[in-house]
Short mmCIF file of C-alpha atoms in Angstrom, two decimals:
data_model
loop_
_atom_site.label_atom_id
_atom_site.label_comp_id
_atom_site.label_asym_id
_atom_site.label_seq_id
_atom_site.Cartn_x
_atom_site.Cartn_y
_atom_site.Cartn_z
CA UNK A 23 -4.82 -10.35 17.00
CA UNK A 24 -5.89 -12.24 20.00
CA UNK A 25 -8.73 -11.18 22.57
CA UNK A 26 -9.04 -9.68 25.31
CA UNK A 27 -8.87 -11.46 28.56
CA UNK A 28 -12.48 -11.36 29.38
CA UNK A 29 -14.00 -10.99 26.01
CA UNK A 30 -16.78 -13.10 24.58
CA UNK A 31 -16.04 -15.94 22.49
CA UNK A 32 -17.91 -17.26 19.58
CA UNK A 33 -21.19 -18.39 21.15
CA UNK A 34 -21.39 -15.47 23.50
CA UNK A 35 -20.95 -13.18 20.53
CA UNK A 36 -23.64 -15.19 18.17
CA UNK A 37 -25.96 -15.08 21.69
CA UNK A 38 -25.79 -11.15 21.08
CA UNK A 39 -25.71 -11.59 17.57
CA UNK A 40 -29.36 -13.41 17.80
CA UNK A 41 -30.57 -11.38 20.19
CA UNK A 42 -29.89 -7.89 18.63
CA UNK A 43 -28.24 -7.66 15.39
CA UNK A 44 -30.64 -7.96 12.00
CA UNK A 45 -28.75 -9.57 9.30
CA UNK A 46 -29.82 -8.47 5.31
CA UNK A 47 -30.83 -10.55 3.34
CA UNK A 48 -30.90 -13.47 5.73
CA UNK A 49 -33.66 -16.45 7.00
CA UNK A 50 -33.16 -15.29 11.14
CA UNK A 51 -34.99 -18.25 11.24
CA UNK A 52 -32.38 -20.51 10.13
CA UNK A 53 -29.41 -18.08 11.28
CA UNK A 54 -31.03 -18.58 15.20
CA UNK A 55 -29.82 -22.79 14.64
CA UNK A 56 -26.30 -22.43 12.80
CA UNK A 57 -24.98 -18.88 14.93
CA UNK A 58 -23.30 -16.59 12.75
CA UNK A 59 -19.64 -17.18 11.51
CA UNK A 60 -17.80 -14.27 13.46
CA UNK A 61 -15.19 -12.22 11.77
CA UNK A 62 -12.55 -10.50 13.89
CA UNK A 63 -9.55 -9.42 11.68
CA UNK A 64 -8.75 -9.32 8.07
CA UNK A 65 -5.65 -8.90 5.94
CA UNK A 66 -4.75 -9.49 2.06
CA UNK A 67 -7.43 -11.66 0.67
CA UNK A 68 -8.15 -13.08 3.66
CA UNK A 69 -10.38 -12.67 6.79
CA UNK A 70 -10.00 -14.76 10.07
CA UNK A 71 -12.92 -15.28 12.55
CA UNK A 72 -13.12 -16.12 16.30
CA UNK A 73 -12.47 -19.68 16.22
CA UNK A 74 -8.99 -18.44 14.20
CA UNK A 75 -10.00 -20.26 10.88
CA UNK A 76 -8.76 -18.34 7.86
CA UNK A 77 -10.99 -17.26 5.15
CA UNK A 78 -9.68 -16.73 1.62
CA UNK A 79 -12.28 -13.80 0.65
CA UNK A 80 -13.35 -15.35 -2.95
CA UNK A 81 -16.05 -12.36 -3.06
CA UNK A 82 -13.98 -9.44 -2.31
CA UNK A 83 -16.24 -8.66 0.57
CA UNK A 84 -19.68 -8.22 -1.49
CA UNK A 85 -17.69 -7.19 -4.82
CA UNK A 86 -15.98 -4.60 -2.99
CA UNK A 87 -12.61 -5.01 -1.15
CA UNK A 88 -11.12 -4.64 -4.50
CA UNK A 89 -7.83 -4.15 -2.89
CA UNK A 90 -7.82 -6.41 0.15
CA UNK A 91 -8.01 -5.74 3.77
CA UNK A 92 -5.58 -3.69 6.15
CA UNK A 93 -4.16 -0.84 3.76
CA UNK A 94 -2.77 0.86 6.42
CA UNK A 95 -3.03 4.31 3.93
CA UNK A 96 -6.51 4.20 3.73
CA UNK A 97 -6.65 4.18 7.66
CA UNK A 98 -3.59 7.38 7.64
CA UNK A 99 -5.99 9.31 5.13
CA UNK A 100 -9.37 8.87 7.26
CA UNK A 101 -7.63 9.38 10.18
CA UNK A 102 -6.28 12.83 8.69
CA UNK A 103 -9.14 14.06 7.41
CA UNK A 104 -10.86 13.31 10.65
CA UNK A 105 -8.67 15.49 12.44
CA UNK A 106 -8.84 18.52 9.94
CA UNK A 107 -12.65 18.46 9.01
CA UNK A 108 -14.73 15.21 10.56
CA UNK A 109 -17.43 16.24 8.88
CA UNK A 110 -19.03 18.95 5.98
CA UNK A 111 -22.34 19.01 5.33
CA UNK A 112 -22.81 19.98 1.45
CA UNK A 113 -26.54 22.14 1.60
CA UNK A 114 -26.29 25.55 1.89
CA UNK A 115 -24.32 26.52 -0.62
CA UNK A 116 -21.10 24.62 0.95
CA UNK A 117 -18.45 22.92 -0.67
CA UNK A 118 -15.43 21.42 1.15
CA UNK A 119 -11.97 21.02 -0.45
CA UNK A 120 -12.17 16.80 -0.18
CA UNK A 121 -15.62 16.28 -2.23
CA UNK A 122 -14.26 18.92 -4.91
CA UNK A 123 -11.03 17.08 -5.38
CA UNK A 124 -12.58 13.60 -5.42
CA UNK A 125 -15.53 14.61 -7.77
CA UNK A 126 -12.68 16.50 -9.82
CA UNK A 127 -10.72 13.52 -10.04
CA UNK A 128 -13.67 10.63 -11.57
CA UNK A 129 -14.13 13.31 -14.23
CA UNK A 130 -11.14 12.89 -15.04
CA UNK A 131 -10.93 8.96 -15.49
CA UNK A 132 -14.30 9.07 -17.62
CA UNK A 133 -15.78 10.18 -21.19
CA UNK A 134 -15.64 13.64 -21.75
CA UNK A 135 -19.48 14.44 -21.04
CA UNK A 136 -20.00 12.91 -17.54
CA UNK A 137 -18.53 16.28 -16.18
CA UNK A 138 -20.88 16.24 -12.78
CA UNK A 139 -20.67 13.88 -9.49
CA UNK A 140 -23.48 13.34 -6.56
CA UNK A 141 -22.21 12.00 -3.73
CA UNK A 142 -24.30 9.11 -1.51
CA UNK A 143 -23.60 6.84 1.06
CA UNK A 144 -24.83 3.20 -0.82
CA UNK A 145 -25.13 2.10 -4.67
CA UNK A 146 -28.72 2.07 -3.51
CA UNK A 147 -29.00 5.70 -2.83
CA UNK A 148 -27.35 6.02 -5.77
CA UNK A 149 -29.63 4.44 -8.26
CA UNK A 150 -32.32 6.37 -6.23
CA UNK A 151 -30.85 9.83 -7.68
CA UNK A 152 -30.53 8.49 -11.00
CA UNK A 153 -33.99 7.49 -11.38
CA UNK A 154 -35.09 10.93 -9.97
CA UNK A 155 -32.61 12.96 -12.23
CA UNK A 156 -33.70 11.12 -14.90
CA UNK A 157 -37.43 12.24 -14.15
CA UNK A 158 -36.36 15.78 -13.43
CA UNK A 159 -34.56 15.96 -16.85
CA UNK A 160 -37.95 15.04 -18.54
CA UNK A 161 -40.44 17.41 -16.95
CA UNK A 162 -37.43 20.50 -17.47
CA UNK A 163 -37.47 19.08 -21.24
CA UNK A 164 -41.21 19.30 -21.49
CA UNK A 165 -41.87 15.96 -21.41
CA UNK A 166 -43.47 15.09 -18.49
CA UNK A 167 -44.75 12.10 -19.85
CA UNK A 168 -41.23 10.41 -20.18
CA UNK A 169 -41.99 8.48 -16.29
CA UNK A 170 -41.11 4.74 -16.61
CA UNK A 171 -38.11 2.74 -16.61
CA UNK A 172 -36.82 -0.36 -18.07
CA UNK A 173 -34.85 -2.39 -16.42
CA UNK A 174 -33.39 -5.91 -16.68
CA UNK A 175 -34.69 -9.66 -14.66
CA UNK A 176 -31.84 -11.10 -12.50
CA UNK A 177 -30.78 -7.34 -12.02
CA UNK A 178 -29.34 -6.05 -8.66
CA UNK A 179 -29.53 -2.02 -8.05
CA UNK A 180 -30.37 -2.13 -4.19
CA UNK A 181 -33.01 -2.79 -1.28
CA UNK A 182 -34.81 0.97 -1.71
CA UNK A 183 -38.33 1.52 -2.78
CA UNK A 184 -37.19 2.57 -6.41
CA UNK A 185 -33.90 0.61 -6.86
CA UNK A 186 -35.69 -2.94 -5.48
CA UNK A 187 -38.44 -2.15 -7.75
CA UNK A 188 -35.42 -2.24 -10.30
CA UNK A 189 -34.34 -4.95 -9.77
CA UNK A 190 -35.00 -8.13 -11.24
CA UNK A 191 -34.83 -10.78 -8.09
CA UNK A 192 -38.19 -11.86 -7.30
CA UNK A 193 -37.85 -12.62 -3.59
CA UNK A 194 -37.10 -9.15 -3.45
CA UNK A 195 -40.44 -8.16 -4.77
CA UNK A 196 -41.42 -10.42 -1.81
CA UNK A 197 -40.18 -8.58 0.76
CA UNK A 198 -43.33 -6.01 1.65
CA UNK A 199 -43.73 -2.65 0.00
CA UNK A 200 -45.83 -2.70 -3.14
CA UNK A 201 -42.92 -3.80 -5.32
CA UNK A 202 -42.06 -3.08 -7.98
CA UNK A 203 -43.43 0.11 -8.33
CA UNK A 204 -45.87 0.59 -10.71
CA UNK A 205 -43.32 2.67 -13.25
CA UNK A 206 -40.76 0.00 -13.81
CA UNK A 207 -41.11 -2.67 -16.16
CA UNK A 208 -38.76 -5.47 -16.75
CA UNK A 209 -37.22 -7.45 -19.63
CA UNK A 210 -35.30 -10.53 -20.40
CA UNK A 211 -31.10 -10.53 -19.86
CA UNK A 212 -28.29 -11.31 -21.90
CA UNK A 213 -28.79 -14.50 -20.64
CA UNK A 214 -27.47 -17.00 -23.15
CA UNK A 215 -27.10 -19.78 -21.32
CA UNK A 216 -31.18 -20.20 -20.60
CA UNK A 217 -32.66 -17.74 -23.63
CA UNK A 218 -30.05 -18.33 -26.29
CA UNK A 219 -29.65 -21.59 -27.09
CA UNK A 220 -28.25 -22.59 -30.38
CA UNK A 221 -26.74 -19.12 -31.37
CA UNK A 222 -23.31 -17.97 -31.36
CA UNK A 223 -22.59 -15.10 -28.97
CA UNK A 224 -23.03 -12.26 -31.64
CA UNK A 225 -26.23 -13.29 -32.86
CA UNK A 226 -27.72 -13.63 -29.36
CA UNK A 227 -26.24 -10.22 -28.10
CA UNK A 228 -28.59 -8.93 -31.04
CA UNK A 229 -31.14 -10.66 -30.03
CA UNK A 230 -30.81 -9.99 -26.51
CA UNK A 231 -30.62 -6.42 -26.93
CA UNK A 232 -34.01 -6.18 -29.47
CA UNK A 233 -36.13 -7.32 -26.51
CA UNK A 234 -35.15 -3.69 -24.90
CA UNK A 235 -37.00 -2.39 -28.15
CA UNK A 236 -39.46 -4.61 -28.12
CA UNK A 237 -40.78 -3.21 -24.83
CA UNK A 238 -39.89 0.51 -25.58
CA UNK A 239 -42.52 0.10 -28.65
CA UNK A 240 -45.17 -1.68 -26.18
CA UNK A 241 -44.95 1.25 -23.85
CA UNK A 242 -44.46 3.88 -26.35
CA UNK A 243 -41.03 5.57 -26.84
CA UNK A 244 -42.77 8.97 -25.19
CA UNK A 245 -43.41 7.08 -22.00
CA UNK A 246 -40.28 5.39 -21.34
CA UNK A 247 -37.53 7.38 -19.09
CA UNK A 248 -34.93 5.97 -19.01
CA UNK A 249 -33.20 2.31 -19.39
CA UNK A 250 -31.05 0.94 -16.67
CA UNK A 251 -28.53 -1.90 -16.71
CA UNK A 252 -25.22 -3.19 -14.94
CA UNK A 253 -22.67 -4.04 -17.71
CA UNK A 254 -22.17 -7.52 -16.47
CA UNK A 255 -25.07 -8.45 -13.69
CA UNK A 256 -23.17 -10.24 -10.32
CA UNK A 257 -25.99 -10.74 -7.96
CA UNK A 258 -27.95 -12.19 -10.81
CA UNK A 259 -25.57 -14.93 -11.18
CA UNK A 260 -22.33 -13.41 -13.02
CA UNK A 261 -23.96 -13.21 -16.37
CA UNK A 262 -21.44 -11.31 -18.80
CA UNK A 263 -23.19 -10.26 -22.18
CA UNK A 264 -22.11 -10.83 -25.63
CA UNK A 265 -19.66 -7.98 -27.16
CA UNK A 266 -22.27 -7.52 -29.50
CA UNK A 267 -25.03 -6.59 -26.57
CA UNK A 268 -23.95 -3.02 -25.64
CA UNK A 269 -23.43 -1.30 -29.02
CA UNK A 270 -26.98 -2.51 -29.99
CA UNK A 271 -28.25 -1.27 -26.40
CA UNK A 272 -27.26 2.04 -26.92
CA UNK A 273 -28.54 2.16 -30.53
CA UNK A 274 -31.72 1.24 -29.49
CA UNK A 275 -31.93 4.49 -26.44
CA UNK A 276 -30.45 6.80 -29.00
CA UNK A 277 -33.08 5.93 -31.56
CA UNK A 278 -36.34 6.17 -29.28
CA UNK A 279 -34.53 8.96 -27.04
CA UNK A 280 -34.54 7.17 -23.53
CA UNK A 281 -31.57 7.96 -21.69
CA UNK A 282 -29.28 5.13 -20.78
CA UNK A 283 -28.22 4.57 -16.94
CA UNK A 284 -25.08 2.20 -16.65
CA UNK A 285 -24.99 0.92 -12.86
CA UNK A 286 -21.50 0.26 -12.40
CA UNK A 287 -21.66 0.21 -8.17
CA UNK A 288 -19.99 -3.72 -8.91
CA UNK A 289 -18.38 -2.73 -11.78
CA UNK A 290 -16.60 -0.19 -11.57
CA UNK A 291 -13.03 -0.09 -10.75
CA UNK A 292 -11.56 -2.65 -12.24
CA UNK A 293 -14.14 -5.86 -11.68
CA UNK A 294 -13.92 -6.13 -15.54
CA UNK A 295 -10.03 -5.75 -16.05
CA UNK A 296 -10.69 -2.20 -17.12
CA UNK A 297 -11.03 0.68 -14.56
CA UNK A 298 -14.67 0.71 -15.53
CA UNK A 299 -17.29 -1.58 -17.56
CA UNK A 300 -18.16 1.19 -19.97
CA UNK A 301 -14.36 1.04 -21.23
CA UNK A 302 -14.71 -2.97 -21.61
CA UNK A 303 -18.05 -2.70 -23.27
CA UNK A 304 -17.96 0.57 -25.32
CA UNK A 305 -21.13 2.23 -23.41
CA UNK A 306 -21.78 5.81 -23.20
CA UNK A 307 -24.61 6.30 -20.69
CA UNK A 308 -26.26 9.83 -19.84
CA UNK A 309 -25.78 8.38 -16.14
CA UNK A 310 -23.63 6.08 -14.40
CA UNK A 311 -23.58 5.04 -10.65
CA UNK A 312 -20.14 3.96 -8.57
CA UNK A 313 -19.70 2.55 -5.05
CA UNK A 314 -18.23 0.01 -3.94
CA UNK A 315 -14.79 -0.67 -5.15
CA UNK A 316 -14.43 3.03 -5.15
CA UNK A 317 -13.26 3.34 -1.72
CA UNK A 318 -12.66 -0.67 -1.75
CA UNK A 319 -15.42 -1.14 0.86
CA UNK A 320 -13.10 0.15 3.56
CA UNK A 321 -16.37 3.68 4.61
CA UNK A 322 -19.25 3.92 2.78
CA UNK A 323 -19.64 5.93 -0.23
CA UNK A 324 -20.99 6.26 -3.97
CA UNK A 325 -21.15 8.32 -6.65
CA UNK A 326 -23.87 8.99 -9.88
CA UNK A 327 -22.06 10.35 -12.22
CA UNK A 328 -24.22 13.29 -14.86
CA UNK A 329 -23.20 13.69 -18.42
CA UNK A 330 -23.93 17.52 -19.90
CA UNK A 331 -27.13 16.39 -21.10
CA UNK A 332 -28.64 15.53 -18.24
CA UNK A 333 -26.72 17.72 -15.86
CA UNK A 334 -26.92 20.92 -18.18
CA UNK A 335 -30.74 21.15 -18.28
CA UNK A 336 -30.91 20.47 -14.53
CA UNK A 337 -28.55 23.16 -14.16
CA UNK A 338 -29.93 25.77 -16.22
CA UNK A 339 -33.32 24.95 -15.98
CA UNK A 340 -34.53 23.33 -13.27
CA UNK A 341 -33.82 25.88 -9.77
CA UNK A 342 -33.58 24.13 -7.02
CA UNK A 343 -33.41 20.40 -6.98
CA UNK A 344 -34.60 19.02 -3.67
CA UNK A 345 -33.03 16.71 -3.24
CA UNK A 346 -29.74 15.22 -0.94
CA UNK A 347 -28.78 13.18 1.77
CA UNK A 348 -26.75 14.12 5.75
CA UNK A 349 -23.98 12.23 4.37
CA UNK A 350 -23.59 13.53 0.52
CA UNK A 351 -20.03 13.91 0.52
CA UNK A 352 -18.78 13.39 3.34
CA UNK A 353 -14.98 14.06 3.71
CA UNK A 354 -13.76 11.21 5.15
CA UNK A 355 -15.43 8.88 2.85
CA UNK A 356 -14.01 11.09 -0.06
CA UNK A 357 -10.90 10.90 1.49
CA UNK A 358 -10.45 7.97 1.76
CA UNK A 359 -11.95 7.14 -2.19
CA UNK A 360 -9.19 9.54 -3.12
CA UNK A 361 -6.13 7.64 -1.40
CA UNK A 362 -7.55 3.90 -2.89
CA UNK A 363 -8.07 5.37 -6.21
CA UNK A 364 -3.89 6.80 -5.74
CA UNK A 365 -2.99 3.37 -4.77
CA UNK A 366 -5.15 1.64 -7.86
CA UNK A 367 -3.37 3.97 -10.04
CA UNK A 368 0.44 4.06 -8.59
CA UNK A 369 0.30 0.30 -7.97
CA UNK A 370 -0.79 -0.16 -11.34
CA UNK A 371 -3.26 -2.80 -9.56
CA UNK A 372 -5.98 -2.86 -12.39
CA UNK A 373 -3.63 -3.08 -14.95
CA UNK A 374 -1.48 -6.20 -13.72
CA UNK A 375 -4.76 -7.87 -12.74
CA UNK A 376 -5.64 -7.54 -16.30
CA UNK A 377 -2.71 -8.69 -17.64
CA UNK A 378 -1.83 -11.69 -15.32
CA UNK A 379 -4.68 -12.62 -13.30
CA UNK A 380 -7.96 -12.25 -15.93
CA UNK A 381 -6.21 -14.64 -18.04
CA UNK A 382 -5.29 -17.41 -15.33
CA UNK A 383 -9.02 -16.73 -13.68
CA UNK A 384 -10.65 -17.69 -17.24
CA UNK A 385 -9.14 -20.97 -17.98
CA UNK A 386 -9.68 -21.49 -14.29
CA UNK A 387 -13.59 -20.78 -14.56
CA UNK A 388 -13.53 -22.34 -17.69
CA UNK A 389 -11.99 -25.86 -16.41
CA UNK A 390 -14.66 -26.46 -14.25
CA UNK A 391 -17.28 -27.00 -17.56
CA UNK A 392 -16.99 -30.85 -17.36
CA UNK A 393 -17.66 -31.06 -13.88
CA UNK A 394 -20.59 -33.36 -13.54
CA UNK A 395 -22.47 -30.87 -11.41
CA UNK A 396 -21.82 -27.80 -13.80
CA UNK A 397 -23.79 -26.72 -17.11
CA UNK A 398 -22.50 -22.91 -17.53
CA UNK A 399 -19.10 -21.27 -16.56
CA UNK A 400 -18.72 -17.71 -17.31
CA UNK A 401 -16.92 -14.74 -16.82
CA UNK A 402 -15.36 -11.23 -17.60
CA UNK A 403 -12.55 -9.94 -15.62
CA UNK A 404 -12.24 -11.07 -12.58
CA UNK A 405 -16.10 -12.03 -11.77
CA UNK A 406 -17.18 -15.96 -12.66
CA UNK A 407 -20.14 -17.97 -12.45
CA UNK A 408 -20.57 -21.46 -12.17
CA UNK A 409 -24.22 -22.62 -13.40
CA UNK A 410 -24.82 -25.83 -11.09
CA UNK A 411 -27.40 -28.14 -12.73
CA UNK A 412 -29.41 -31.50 -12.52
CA UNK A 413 -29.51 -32.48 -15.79
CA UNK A 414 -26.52 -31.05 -17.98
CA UNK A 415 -28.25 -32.42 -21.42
CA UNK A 416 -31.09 -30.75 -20.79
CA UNK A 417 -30.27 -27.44 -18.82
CA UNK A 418 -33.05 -28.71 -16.31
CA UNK A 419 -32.63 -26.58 -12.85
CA UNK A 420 -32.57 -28.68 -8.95
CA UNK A 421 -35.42 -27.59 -7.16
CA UNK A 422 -35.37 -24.21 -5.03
CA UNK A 423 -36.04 -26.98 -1.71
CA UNK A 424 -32.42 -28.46 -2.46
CA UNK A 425 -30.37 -25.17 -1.95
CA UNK A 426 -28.10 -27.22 -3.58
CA UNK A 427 -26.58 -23.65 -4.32
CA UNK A 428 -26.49 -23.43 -0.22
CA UNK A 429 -24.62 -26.87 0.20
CA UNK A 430 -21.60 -26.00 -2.12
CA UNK A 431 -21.05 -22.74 -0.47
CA UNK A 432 -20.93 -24.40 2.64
CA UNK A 433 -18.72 -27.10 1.81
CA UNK A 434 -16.37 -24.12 0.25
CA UNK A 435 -16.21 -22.46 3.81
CA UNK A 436 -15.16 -25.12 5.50
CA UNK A 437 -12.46 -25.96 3.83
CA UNK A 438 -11.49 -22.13 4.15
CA UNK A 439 -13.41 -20.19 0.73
CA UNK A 440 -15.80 -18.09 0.88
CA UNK A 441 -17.73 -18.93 -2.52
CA UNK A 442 -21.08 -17.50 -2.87
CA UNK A 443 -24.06 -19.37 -3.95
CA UNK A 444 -26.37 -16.76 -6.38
CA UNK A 445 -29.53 -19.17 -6.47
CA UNK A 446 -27.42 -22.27 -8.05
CA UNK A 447 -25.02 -20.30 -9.61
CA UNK A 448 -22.08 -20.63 -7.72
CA UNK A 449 -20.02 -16.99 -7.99
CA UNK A 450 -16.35 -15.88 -7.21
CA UNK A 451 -15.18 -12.16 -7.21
CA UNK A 452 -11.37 -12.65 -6.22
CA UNK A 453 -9.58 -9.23 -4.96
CA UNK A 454 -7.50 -7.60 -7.63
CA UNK A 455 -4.81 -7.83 -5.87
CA UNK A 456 -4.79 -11.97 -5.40
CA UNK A 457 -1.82 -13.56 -6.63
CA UNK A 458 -1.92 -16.42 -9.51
CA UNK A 459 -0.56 -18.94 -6.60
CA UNK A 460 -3.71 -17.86 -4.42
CA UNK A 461 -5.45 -18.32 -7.54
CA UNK A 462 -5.02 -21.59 -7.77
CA UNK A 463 -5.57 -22.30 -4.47
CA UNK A 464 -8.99 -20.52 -4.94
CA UNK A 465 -10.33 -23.04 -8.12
CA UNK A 466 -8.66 -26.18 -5.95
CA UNK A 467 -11.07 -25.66 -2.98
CA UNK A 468 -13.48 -24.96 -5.11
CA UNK A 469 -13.16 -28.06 -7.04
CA UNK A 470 -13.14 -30.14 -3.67
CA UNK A 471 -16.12 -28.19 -2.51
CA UNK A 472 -18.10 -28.79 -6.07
CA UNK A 473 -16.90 -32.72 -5.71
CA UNK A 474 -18.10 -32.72 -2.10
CA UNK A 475 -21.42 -31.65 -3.32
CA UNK A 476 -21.83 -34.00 -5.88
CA UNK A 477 -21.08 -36.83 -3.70
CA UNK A 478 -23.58 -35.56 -1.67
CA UNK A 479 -26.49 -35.26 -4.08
CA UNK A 480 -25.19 -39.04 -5.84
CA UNK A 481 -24.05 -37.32 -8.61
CA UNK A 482 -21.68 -38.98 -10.56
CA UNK A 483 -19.56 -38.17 -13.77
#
């Protein structure tokens, strides 16, 4: 596509974008000297900007665009459903035919008790009505006391009151507010790479999964809610537990009676090679949260999904439940979720990525482990990590002033990747629908850019 006669190029647009436009999760301070990169037009696994350069997407958006940019169906179904109901409020006692079918439908693809679907707009809203159905659940079950939660450092659940305060990024404690809130408490990850050294993966899932009971028993089992987790964390630097990790996890809430929230808003359709990460891991929560891939980023929607437990007591029990947002099911969004979940399905997209592409993408994450620069590389499906490091012997960390991180990333985009620094992990979350050539073309760039930055820093092999 090629502008307008008249329009703006780059700098004009960055002069607006600087002048108007608050970016998340951003220094404006350091976006005001480099301009923004502009993006205009995407298709595939790729997105151009205003100077023309092509992108190849290596994040899938932010974890999202799980089946690339410009499905012309997914534009056909909003459009439709624009034109037959724009919009449906869902207080009142009103239902419209889109949220039924959609809500209907994830039922369908899950465990047997997760039988009940709240629509939101965000993953963040979404974690926001699990915490609070979690606390409703308690004070209907006459247990009022039940009021903290657990959650996990290096976690990512979203920028709200309740779901920064769960999660485990500390400049996001930094960011004004109180947080975390007072009622959630954090413990270590399945991180083996930094807290399981010299075990084998089993042992350390174990291991990794006791601290959760370790800090159930120093809180008291009648005080803790609820315990929340991603199955694999991405924002915390693509750490992927042990198999051993989960089974234990759940153990552990069944035993002391704290419910167990899976946060699959990354997750969740097919960012594991499974349609969802309780299928690759074996979990059974009493609540699990979608968004994301689940209308593949293309209108904003999520989902928290209620097993009977949960949803039967607030049902029965607990009258009305205050609680909703404008946009809770709004039938666009829904329509849209429904037509990319079709094309997942009919396209068999999940399923061939799991077959072909999860294999290629481990040996490709996998290759990079005698770089010079790289002490960790990690994965499930199709989400990696590459740990950079100073000192590979002895795990030691560049400082935070390097943003060493920062300097790979950029060398990555210019030579046409987008490859996203996490602290110094370096991550890549590939669209499912990437092809093994594209692939390769993905770990090549990323090699130059990891080589680039070495040579930068004097780091030799």
């Amino acid at each position: 596509m090629t502008m307008a006669e008249g329009d703006l190029d780059t700098q004009g647009w960055q002069v607006l974008d600087r002048a108007h436009y608050l970016h998340p999760f951003t220094d404006h301070a350091g976006l005001r000297q480099t301009g923004s990169r502009v993006a205009v037009r995407g298709e595939g696994i790729y997105v151009w900007d205003t100077e023309g350069k092509r992108i190849i997407d290596g994040l899938s958006g932010l974890g999202c665009v799980n089946i690339g940019y410009g499905r012309r169906e997914l534009v056909t179904a909003a459009a439709e459903q624009m034109l037959e109901l724009s919009y449906c409020q869902s207080f009142f006692k009103t239902t419209h035919r889109t949220a039924v079918r959609l809500a209907e439908k994830l039922t369908s693809m899950l465990p047997g008790h997760l039988n009940h679907v709240f629509f939101q707009s965000s993953g963040s809203e979404a974690n926001e009505t699990a915490t609070r159905l979690a606390r409703r659940y308690w004070d209907l079950e006459g247990k009022p006391g039940k009021k903290l939660f657990i959650a996990r450092e290096l976690a990512y659940h979203g920028s709200t009151h309740m779901a920064a305060s769960l999660s485990g990024i500390p400049p996001m404690h930094y960011a004004g507010g109180d947080i975390p809130l007072s009622n959630v408490h954090h413990i270590r990850t399945a991180y083996q790479y930094r807290h399981g050294a010299g075990m084998d993966a089993a042992e350390f899932g174990v291991v990794a999964a006791g601290w959760l009971e370790e800090k159930i028993l120093e809180l008291g089992a009648d005080n803790v809610a609820a315990f929340i987790a991603e199955p694999a964390q991405s924002a915390g630097g693509a750490l992927c537990p042990p198999e051993t990790y989960w089974p234990e996890i759940q153990r552990i809430c069944r035993k002391y009676d704290v419910l167990l929230i899976a946060d699959e808003v990354v997750m969740g359709f097919g960012r594991t090679g499974k349609w969802f990460g309780l299928y690759k891991y074996g979990i059974e929560p009493d609540i699990m949260q979608l968004g994301k891939g689940i209308t593949s980023g293309y209108l904003p929607l999520s989902a928290t999904v209620i097993g009977d437990r949960v949803a039967d007591t607030l049902i029965d029990k607990g009258g009305e439940w205050a609680h909703g947002y404008t946009y809770s099911g709004h039938p666009t969004c829904c329509a849209v979720a429904l037509e990319n979940i079709r094309i997942l399905d009919e396209e068999k997209i999940i399923e061939n990525a799991d077959a072909t592409l999860v294999p290629l993408f481990k040996a490709g994450i996998e290759s990079f482990a005698d770089h010079p620069l790289i002490g960790d590389a990690r994965c499930v499906g199709l989400m990696g990590g590459l740990e950079i490091v100073k000192d590979k012997k002895t795990r030691e960390s560049y400082a935070y002033e390097a943003h060493i991180g920062d300097h790979c990333s950029a060398e990555a985009l210019k030579r046409g990747l987008a490859f996203r620094a996490n602290g110094d992990t370096m991550s890549l979350m590939p669209p499912l629908i990437t092809t093994p050539d594209q692939l390769a073309e993905i770990f090549a760039i990323a090699r130059e850019a990891l080589d680039a930055t070495a040579k930068h820093f004097g780091v030799t092999a």
